[in-house]
Amino acid sequence: MAIMQNEKLDTLYRALQSVFVHHPTLVVAGASFGDEGKGKVIDAVMRSYDIVARYSGGANAGHTVKTDEGVTVVSHLIPCGLAQRKTCVMGPGEFFDARLFLKEKQEAAHLLGDVSDILVDPMCALWTPYHGLLESYIESLRGKDIIGTTGKGIAPLEALFKLRVSPVVGHLFANRDELVKILGLLHCVLQPLFNEMLAQQLVKEMPNPSQVAEELLGLAADIKPHIKDTSFWLSQGLAEGKRVLFEGAQATGLDARFGTYPYVSAGQSIAAGASVGTGLPMQAFSATLLVAKILPTRVGAGPFPSEMWERDAAESYAKEHSAYFTDKSKKQVFLAEALGKINAGTASRPEWSQYFQVLGDERGATTGRGRSVGFPDIPWLQYACRINGPQWLAITRFDMLSGLRSIPVVVGYKLDGTLLRPGEMPPPWRLADVEAVFEQWECWSENIYGTGREADLPQAAKVFLQRLEERIGTKILLVGTGPERDALIVRT
Ligand code: IMP
């Protein structure tokens, strides 16, 4: 059995190698609103590369990877290429939380053994308690318009860095006075807000700059061995013929500028972020693979044109019905009943959503929040392809359509009665007014879970993929059919 398993994986890796051998560098980015399964795709493709570099995001990300030994590794800050034991680079575009880094490293070491091959750029913006406090203060001011952040201080890290009042990782290794000085400036800038927070009893006490410095410096010795000028190191590696995969975090819809502002994260999640987030010139990037879940999902707030149900309702559904997610037999009974209704044409939109939420265990890897699910969305993917310019798409979780007679697919966006052109996107504040135009697409009765060859797909599934790539206008190279490493089809 184990040998068969390895054969399947070897075939997969050979097929991937035959494609990626022509591309010494590869950017893997997310198409929709995060949680597309980039971790699994990166893990598979990683075999063809020597180094993996993160260029954006921080502890807000959550990439889940299953190793050959069946170990599940969830990484937040450290590139998930770690599970393939590759050199991991945390580029200057990444937001760095020293405590969480050391915790994650320790957990990874427990699962994977030696994990010392991680390089951290000294220019990564450095988390302090002030960033976390500022984030919760701003969220509290937004009232019902809360963004629903992951609480990792991401936007304050980006904003205060750009205001030039916030430390970077390298400050931990310069002289202590420099660190205290910049923390003092940061504290001063935020003081009026902190006073307000104290007055409103949003916090009990505010640490002073010296206390924060001591706490951070206490972690510095464990971080020091990882510090490297990663931009220079990567450029040298490329010159020596090393192959580099750039691991995107979050996704196009969460990109600070090209996503659904203000309901976005703060990093440059799109493929172009790989250049500014690592300090490598644009010509260093030879290909982009854009990862899209067949049924996109969203957590937090913000527009989502193909969404099946209301966000809050979907989020609380996962909390209130956790037994359907965790208890195998309850889950099976629920899914069979819900699928029956869907195929009979009697399911409401909330029931469609509930079915896919439970089927896909749609709960966030970082926050555990329930994810809201959308129908397959061609106009969004056309936009994401225009912004990221990928050579290929990876469509993940394709097996989730198994057993359905058919599914509504969004094939166009109408705004004020006019159909938008492919790749066109209204400004984010008009996105909620978009009317999704649906077509009903045929699915298949066979369960394709775990399928690793296109030839083994039912004809209707093959037709579905062909139609999808024709409409989007980008080749679908990879198709995910389950969480296991070998549940991946390479369409050559
Ligand atoms: P932040 O990145 O914590 O500032 O959160 C901003 C928005 O992005 C919130 O709606 C989050 O739920 C969302 N978000 C951030 N990171 C991820 C991710 O890795 N997957 C899905 N959503 C994310």
CSV table of C-alpha atoms in Angstrom, one decimal, residues 411-415 417-421 424 435 437:
chain,number,residue,atom,x,y,z
A,411,VAL,CA,-20.8,34.0,-15.6
A,412,GLY,CA,-21.2,37.8,-15.6
A,413,TYR,CA,-21.5,40.9,-13.3
A,414,LYS,CA,-24.2,43.4,-14.1
A,415,LEU,CA,-24.0,46.9,-12.7
A,417,GLY,CA,-28.2,47.0,-15.8
A,418,THR,CA,-25.0,46.9,-17.9
A,419,LEU,CA,-23.0,43.7,-18.2
A,420,LEU,CA,-19.4,44.4,-17.3
A,421,ARG,CA,-16.6,43.3,-19.7
A,424,GLU,CA,-13.6,44.8,-15.6
A,435,GLU,CA,-25.9,41.6,-9.8
A,437,VAL,CA,-25.6,36.6,-13.7
